[in-house]
XYZ file of C-alpha atoms in Angstrom:
644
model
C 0.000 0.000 0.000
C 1.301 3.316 -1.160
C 1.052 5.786 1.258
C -0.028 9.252 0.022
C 1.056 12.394 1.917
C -1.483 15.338 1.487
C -1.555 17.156 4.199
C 1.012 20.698 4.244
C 3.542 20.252 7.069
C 3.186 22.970 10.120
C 6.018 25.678 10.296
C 8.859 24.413 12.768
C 8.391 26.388 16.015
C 10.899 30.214 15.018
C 10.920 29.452 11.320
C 10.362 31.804 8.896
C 7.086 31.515 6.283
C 9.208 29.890 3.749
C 9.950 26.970 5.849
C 6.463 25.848 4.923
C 7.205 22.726 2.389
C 3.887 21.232 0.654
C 4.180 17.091 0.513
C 1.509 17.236 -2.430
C 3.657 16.267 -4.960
C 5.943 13.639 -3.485
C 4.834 10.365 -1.201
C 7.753 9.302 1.209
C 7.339 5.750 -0.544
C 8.493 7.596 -3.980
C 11.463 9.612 -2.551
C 12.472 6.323 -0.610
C 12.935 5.222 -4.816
C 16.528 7.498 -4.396
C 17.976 5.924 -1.736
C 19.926 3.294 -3.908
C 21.518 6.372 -6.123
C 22.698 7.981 -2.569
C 23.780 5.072 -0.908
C 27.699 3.761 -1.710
C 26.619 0.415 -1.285
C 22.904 -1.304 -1.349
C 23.260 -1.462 2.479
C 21.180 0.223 5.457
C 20.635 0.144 8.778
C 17.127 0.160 10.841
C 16.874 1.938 13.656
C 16.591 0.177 16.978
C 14.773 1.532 20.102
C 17.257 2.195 22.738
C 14.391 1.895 25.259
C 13.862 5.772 25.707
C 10.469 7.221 23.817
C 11.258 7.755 20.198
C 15.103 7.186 20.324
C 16.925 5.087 18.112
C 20.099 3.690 17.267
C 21.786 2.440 13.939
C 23.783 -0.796 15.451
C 25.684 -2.687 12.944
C 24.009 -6.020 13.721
C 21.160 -4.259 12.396
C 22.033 -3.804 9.178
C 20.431 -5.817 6.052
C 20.321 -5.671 2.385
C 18.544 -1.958 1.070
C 15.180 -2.855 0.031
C 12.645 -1.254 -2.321
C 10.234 -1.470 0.256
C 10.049 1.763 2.665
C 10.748 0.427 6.141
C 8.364 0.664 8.989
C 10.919 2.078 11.582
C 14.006 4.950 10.738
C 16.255 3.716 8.488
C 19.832 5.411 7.152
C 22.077 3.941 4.033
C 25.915 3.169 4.030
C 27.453 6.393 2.078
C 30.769 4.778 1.478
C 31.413 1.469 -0.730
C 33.184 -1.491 0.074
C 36.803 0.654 -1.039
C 35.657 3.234 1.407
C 34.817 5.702 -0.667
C 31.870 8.292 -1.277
C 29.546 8.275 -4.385
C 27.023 11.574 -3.069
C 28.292 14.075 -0.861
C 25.964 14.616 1.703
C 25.802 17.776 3.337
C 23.326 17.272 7.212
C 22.277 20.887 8.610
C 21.255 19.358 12.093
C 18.784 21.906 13.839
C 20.048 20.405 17.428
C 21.658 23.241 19.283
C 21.854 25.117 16.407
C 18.060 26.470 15.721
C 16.091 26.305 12.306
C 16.876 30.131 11.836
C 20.392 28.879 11.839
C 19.692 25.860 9.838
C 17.649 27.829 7.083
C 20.564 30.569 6.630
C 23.061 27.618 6.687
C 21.036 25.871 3.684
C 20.926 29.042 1.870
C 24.628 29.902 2.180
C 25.452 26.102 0.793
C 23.083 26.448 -2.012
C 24.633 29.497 -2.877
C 27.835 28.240 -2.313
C 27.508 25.047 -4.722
C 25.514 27.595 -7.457
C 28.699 29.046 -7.893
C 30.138 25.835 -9.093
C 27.372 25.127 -11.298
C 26.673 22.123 -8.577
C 23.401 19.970 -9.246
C 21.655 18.570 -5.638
C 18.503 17.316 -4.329
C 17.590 18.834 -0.288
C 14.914 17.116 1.773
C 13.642 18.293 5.082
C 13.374 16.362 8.393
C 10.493 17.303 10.830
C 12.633 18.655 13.084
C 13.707 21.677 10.792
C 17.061 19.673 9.960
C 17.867 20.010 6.402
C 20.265 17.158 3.984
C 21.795 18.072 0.795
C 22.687 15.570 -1.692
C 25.163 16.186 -4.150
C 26.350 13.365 -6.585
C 29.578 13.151 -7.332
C 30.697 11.861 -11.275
C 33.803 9.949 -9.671
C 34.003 8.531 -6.384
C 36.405 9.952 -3.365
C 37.930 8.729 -0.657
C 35.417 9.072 2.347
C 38.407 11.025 4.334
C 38.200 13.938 1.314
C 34.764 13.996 2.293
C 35.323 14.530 5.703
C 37.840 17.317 4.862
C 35.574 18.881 3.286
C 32.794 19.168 5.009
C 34.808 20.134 8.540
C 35.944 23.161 5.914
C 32.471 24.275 4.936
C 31.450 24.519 8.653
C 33.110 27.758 8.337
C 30.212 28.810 6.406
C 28.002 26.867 7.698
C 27.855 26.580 11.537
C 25.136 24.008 11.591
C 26.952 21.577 9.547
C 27.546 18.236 10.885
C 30.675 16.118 9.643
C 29.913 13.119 11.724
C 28.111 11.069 9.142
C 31.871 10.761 7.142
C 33.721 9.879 10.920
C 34.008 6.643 9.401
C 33.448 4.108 6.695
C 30.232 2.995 8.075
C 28.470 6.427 8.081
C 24.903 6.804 7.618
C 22.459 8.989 6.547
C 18.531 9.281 6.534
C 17.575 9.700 2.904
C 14.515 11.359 1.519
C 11.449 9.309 2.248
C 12.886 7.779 5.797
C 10.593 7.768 8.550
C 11.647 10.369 11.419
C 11.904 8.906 14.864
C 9.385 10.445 16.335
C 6.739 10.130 13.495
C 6.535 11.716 9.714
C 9.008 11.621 7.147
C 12.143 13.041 5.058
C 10.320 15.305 3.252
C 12.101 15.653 -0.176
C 11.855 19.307 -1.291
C 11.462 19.344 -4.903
C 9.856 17.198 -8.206
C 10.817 13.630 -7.953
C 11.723 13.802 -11.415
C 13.827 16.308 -11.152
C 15.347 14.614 -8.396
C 15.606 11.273 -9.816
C 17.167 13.007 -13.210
C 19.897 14.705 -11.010
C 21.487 11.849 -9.056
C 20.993 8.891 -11.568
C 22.899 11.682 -14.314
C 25.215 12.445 -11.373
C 27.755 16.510 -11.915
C 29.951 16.645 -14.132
C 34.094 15.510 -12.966
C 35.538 18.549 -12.252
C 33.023 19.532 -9.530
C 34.850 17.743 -7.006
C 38.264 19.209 -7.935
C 36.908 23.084 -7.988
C 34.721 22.167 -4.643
C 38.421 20.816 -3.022
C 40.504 24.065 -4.274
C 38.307 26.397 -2.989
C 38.635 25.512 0.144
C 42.496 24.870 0.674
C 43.234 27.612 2.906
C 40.277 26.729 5.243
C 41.314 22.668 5.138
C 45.307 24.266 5.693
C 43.974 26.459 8.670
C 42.472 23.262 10.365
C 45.113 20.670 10.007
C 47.409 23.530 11.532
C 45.138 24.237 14.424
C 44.962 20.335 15.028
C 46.884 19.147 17.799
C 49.913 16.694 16.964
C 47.927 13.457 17.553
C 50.219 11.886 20.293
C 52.326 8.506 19.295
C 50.895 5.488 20.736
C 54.321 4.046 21.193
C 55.050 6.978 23.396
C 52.331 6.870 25.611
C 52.497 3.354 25.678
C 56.596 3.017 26.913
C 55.768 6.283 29.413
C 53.582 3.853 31.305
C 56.174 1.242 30.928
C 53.426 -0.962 29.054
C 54.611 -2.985 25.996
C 54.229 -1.441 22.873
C 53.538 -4.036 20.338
C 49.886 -4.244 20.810
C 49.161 -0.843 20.516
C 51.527 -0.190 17.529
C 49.512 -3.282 15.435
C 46.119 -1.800 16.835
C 46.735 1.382 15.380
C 47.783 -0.010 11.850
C 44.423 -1.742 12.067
C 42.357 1.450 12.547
C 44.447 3.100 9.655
C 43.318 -0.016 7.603
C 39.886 -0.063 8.577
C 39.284 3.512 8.935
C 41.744 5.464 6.983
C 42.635 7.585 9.358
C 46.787 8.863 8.890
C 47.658 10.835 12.161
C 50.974 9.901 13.091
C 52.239 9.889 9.162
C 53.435 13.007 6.881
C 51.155 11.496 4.192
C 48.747 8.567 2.835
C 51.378 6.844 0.628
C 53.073 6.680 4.265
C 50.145 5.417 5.968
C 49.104 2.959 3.610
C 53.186 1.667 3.347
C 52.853 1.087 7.321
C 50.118 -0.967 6.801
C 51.456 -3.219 4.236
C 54.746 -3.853 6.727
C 53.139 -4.107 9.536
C 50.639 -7.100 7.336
C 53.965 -8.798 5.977
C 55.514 -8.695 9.357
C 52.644 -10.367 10.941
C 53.054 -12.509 8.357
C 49.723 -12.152 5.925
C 50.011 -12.864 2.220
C 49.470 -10.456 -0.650
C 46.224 -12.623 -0.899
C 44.983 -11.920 2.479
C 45.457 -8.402 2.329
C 43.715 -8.080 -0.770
C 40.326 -10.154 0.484
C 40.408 -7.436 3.113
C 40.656 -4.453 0.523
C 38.106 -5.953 -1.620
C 35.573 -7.318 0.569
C 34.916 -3.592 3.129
C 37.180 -5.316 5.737
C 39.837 -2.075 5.093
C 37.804 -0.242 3.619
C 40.468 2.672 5.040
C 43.042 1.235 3.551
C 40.940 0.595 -0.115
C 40.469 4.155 0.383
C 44.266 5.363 -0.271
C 43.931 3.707 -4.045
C 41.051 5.276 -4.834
C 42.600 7.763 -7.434
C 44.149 4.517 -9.115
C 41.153 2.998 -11.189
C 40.398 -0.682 -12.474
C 43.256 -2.859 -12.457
C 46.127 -0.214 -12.128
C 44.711 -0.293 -7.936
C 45.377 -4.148 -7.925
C 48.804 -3.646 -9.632
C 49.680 -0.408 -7.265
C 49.063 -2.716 -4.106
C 50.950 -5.405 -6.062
C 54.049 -3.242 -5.992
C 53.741 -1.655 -2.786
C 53.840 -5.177 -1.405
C 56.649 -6.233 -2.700
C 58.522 -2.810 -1.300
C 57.141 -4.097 2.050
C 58.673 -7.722 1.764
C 62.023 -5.590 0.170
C 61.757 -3.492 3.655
C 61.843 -5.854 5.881
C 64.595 -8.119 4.274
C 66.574 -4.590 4.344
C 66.218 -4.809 8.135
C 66.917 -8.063 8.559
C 63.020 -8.981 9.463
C 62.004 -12.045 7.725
C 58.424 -12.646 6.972
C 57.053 -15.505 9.013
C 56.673 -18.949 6.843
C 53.494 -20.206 6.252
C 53.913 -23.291 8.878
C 55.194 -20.881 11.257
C 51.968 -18.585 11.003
C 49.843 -21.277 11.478
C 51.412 -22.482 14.786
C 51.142 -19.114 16.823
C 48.662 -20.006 19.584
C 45.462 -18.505 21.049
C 42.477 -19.170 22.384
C 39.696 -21.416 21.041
C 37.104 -19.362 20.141
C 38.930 -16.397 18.882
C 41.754 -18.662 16.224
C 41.228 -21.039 13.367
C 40.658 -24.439 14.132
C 44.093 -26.233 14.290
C 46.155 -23.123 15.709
C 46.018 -24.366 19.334
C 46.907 -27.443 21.238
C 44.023 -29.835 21.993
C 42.287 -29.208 25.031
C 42.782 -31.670 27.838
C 39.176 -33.068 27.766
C 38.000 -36.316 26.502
C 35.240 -37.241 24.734
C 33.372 -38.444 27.771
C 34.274 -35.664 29.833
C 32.930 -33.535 27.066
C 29.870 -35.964 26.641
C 29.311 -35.106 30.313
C 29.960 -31.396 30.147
C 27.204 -31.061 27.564
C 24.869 -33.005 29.611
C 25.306 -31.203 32.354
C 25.326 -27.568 29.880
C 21.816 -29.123 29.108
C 20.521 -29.553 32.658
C 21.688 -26.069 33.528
C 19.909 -24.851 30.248
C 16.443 -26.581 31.360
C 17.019 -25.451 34.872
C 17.194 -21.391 33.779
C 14.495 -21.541 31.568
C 11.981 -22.755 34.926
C 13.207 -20.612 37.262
C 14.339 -17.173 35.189
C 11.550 -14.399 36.022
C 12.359 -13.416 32.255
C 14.007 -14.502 28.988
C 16.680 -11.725 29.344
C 17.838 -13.121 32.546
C 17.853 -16.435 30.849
C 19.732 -15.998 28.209
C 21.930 -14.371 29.819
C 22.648 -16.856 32.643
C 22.553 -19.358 29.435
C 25.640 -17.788 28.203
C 27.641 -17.651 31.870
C 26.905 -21.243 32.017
C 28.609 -21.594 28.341
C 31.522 -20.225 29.111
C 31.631 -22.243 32.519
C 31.519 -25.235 30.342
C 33.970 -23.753 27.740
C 36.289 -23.643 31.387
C 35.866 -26.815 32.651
C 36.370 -28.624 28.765
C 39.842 -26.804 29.010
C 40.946 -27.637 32.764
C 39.711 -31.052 32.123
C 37.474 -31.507 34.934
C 34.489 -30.849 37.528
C 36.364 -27.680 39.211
C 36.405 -24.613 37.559
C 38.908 -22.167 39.162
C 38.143 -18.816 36.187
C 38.022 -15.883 37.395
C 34.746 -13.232 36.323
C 36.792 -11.025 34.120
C 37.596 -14.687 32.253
C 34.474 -15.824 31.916
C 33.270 -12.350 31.003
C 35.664 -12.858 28.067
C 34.610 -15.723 27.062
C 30.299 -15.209 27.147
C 30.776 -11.835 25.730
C 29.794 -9.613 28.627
C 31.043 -7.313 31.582
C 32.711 -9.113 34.925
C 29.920 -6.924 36.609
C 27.417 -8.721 34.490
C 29.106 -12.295 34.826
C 29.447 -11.572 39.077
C 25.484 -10.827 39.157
C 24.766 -14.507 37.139
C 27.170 -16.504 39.547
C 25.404 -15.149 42.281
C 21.787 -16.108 41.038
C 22.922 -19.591 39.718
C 23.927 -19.919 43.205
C 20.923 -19.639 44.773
C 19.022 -21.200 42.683
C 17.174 -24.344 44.489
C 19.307 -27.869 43.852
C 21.603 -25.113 41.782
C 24.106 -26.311 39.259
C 27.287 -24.531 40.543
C 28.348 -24.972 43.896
C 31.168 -22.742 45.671
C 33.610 -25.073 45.902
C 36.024 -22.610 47.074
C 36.312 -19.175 47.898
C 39.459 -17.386 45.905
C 41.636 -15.228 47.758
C 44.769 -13.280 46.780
C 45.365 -14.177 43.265
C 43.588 -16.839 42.524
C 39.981 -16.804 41.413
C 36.753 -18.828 43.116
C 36.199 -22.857 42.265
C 33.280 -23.969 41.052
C 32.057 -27.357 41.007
C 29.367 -28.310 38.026
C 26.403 -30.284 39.445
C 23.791 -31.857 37.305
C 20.452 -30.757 39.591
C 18.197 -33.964 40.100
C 15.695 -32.634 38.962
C 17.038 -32.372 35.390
C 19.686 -35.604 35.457
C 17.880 -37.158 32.698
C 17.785 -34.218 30.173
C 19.649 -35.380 27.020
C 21.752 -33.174 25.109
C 20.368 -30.664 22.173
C 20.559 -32.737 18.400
C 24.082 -32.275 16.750
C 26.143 -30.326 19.378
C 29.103 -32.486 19.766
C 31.414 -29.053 20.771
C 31.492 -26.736 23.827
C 32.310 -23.417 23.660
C 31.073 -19.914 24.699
C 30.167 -16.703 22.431
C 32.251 -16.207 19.101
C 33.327 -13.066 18.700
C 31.090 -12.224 15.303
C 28.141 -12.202 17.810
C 29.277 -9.876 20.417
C 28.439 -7.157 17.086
C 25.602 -9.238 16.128
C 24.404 -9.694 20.076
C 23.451 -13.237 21.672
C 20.077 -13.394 19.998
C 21.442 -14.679 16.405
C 23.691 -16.399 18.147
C 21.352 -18.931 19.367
C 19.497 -18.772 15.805
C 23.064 -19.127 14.552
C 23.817 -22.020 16.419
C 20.259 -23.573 16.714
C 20.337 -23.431 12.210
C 24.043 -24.740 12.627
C 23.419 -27.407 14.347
C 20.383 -28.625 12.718
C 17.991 -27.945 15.324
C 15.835 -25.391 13.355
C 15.513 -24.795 9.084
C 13.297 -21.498 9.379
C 12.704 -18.793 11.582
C 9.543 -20.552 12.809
C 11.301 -23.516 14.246
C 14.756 -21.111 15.520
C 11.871 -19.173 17.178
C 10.598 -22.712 18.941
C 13.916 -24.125 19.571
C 15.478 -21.099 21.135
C 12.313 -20.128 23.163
C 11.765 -16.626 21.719
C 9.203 -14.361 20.172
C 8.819 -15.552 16.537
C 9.371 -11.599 16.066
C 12.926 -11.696 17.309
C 13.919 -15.014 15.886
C 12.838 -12.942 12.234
C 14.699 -10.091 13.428
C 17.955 -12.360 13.814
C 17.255 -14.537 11.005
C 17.720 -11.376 8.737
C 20.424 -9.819 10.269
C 22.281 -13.258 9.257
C 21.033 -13.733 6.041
C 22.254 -9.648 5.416
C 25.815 -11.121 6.102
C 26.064 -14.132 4.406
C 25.927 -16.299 8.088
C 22.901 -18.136 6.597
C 21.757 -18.763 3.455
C 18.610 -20.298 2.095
C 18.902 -23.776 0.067
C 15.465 -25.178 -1.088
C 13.408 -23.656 1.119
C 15.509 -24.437 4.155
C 17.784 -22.439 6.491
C 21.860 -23.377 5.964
C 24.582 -21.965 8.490
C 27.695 -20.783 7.096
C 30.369 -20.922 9.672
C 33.086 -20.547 7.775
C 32.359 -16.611 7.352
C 32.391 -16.509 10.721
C 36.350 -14.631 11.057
C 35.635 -12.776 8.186
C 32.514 -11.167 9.675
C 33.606 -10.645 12.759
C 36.848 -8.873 11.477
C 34.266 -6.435 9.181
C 32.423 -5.564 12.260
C 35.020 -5.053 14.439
C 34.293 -7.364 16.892
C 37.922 -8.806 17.143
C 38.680 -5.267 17.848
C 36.303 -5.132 21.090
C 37.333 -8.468 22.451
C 40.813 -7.041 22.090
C 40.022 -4.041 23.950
C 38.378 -5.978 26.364
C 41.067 -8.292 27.588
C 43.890 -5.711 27.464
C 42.014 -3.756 29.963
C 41.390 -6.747 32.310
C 45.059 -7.373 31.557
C 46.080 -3.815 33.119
C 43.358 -4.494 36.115
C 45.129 -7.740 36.883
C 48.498 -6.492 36.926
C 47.513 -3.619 39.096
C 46.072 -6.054 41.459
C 49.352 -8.008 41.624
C 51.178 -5.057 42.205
C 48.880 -4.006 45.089
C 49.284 -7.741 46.715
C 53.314 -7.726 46.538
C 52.763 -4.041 48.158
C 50.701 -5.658 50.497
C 52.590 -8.570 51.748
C 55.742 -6.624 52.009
C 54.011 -4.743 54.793
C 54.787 -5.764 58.098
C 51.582 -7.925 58.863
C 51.427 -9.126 54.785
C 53.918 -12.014 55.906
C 50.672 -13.249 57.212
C 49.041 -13.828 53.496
C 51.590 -16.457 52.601
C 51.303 -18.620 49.971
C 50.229 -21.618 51.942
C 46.678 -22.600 52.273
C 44.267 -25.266 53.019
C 41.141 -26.193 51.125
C 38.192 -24.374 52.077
C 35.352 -26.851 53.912
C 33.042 -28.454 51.160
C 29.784 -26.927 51.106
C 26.824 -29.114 52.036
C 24.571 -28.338 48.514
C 27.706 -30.648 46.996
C 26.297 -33.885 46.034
C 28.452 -36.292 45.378
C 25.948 -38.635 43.430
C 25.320 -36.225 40.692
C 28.554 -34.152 40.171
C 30.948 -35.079 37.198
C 33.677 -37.002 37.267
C 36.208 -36.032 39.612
C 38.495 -33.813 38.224
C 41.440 -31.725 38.885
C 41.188 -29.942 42.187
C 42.119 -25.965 42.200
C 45.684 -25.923 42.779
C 46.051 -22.639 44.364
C 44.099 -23.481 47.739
C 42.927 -20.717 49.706
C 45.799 -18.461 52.068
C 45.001 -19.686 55.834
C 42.647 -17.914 57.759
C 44.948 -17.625 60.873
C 43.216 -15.972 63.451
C 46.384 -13.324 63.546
C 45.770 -12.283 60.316
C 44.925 -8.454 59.499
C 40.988 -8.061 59.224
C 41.611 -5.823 56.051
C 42.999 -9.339 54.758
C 42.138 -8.634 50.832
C 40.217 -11.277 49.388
C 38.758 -11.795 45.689
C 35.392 -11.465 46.795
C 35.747 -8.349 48.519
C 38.282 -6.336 46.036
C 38.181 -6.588 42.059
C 37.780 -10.418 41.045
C 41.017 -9.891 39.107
C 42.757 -14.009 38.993
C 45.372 -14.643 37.622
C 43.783 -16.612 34.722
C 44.812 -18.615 31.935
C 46.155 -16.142 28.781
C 43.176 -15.139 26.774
């Protein structure tokens, strides 16, 4: 159903009489018709209520496949492609602290502005007053350019907001989006007209007169910039290593384009390519990334090269990289060598760890008892967001105990947070409600003092002993990192498809005990990126897209984040307990201990097989001890825990 706007919007509240637009001619199903020819890719993103009336956000996991179809919530397209660059330059007057007097004269000045040029654009009009100009651009250019020039316009143009070209994935409302709090982009003009302009696109040397005319302005603000500082500075003032930092800068210059730090983009992009070889990536892994969005920054420094002379630039430039490196006596790691570098399960390719210690029966036992625990949350939870979220604490308990290869897990919050995808707050909260759960299935097996963590032991409750094992999981582990972008609901629609449990969103929605609304929701999100697919008629999982994802959504970069921070916490936690016991009374806190007294919930009959008892112990409690003894359940749960 086509729906047909007739009514004449009201002037916006200190707006002049020409702010008054007439919708007659133009439906907001029409002008939604232009959103391909802005967009930079056939991508968008729907909004997503953030829980506050008529506020949305524009998550990546919520982005799908641009559709013909207007969307029935806010919806903004991706304005850069895949190479990270711009096709429209979009121009967002945003009436927020700014007024729509200010807005109006802004839009005016612009117009007038891009007139001189001989510019052709299409403007459309939010409810709010805020105003978008859309001017297509013959060639495309580098998103950064973009950015360059718009922060040099708002010189002009005080109401100008450059935020939408901050990065790659920026986003924009075209004409014909709904407005979060009801109505529409209203596009001002024919839709003709409009249509004509942006599929016929200005004329090349737009974008080169537009970029002259404003050197001295782009000049004025790279010299009022402050020197961005160096990472490896900072880094060795705190007397914190520096390779981390040094590679996770590279990264955002590959994914984001960004060159602070370098005289120049040929610089930039020539770190990059070292810092890849040294790591030891092929040419052919660096050019997947370039080609498929993954650095989209770094796709962005060749965009002046066109067809295959961009292929044959990188081509080169690589081979300079390999030539560096053999000039300073750095070798690139061999193939077998890159392969054997170590990390943790669910964050490396299959193959680059050692096996973990558990057998088949342990794990056989481990998912029974994963199972029970699963059955157990779903009766007692007062909701399904307390559930699932338990559900995924319990994962990465399981993921724990697979690795130490027994009953007893000794993982410390910040760990487990790690692993399920979540904040050690978060993961604290779910330990303590599993607890007290009636017949629960963890039992405090020991309480962790000093540096090491708490010991749980995994009971099977009696009331669920005979619960068998979902269809087709044979594996245990805890949240991949694609999902901590894509959130915890596709991955149980993810996993449910993967492991043939569920073919449609129907049965994902019956298996995974969720609204069939929800299990739609998910199912989309994965089909926008490729994580399912459809086969006659029938859901497939495709898990081998699962790095490749998660790398494109940055989700390796948050789990990265993540564990160096809990990596600082626990150092600065060790360094407060060596202050501590070189105190006068701290000779108290040795290092010897005695098992703490089994707790009576234990039973025995229905725990696993006996495993591997914490190691650590807990420091005597020795009645001469100072009461302001620290212990890891009164201070920052920060164990020393296996390297994540």
């Amino acid at each position: 159903m086509r729906l047909k706007v007739t009514t004449t919007v009201p002037p916006v509240h200190g707006a002049g009489p020409d702010f008054r637009v007439d919708a007659d001619a133009v439906t907001a199903e029409r002008a939604w018709s232009l959103a391909p020819m802005i967009a930079g890719r056939p991508r968008m993103r729907v909004g997503v209520r953030t829980g506050r009336p008529g506020e949305f956000t524009y998550p990546q996991r919520a982005e799908r496949p641009l559709t013909a179809v207007l969307p029935s919530a806010p919806a903004a397209v991706r304005l850069a492609d895949k190479h990270g660059c711009i096709h429209t330059l979009c121009l967002d007057l945003d009436v927020g602290g700014h007024g729509a007097h200010q807005v109006e004269a802004d839009r005016r000045t612009l117009s007038a502005w891009l007139d001189s040029f001989g510019a052709r654009y299409v403007t459309d009009r939010s409810p709010s007053g805020g105003h978008h100009i859309y001017v297509p651009l013959a060639i495309p250019v580098p998103y950064r350019d973009a950015w360059e020039v718009v922060r040099a316009l708002r010189s002009i143009a005080p109401s100008l907001d450059p935020s939408v070209f901050n990065s790659v994935h920026g986003c924009i409302r075209p004409p014909g989006a709904r407005w979060k709090h009801g109505g529409y982009q209203l596009l001002l003009g024919d839709i003709d007209e409009a249509s004509f302009i942006l599929s016929t696109r200005n004329a090349e040397s737009l974008w080169l007169s537009m970029w002259s005319s404003l050197e001295q302005e782009r000049h004025e603000l790279g010299m009022n910039e402050p020197a961005a500082p160096e990472p490896e500075a900072v880094e060795a003032a705190a007397g914190v290593s520096t390779t981390r930092p040094f590679f996770a800068r590279l990264e955002a210059v590959a994914r984001e384009g960004t060159t602070e730090g370098y005289k120049s983009r040929s610089e930039a992009r020539m770190a990059v390519l070292v810092g890849a070889a040294r790591i030891g990536m092929r040419f052919q892994d660096v050019v997947a990334r370039v080609e498929d969005g993954r650095w989209a920054g770094l796709a962005s420094f060749y965009a002046k090269y066109t067809g295959t002379v961009a292929r044959r630039r990188l081509a080169s430039e690589w081979n300079k990289a390999l030539r560096f490196l053999a000039a300073n006596g750095l070798k690139q790691p061999p193939p077998t060598q890159r392969e054997s570098h170590g990390r943790i399960s669910y964050t490396s390719p299959a193959g680059s760890h050692a096996p973990t210690r558990g057998t088949r029966s342990h794990r056989d036992s481990i998912l029974q008892w994963l199972a029970a625990a699963d059955r157990q949350l779903t009766v007692h939870s007062t909701s399904s967001r307390q559930a699932r979220s338990a559900r995924w604490v319990a994962r990465a308990l399981a993921e724990a105990a697979v690795k130490s290869g027994g009953q007893n897990v000794a993982f410390g919050v910040r760990s487990l947070a790690v692993a399920a995808g979540m904040s050690h707050t978060s993961v604290a909260t779910h330990l303590k409600w599993l607890r007290s759960l009636p017949d629960p299935p963890i039992v405090l097996d020991q309480v962790g003092r000093l540096e090491h963590a708490d010991t749980y032991l995994l009971v099977i409750p009696d009331e669920f002993g005979s619960t068998v094992p979902p269809r087709g999981r044979r594996r245990v582990f805890a949240l991949r990192p694609a999902f901590r972008a894509l959130g915890h609901v596709a991955a149980e629609v993810f996993e449910a498809v993967e492991d043939g449990r569920a073919d449609s969103a129907v049965s994902a929605s019956s298996v995974c005990r969720m609204s069939l609304t929800a299990a739609r929701e998910a199912t989309d999100i994965l089909l926008s990126y490729g994580l399912l697919a459809r086969a006659a008629g029938r859901l497939v999982a495709r898990p081998g897209r699962l790095p490749s994802i998660a790398e494109y959504l940055g989700a390796h970069i948050e789990l990265r984040d993540q564990v160096d921070a809990y990596r600082l916490q626990r150092r600065a936690w060790h360094a407060y307990l060596e202050w501590l016991l070189a105190r006068p009374l701290g000779g108290q806190l040795g290092s010897h201990g005695s098992p703490c007294r089994e707790p009576a919930a234990s039973s025995p009959g229905n725990a696993l097989p006996q495993g591997q008892r914490h190691s650590g112990g807990c420091p005597q409690a020795a009645d001469t001890a100072p009461s302001h003894r620290p212990t890891m359940g009164q201070t920052n749960r920060c164990a020393a825990l296996p390297t994540r």
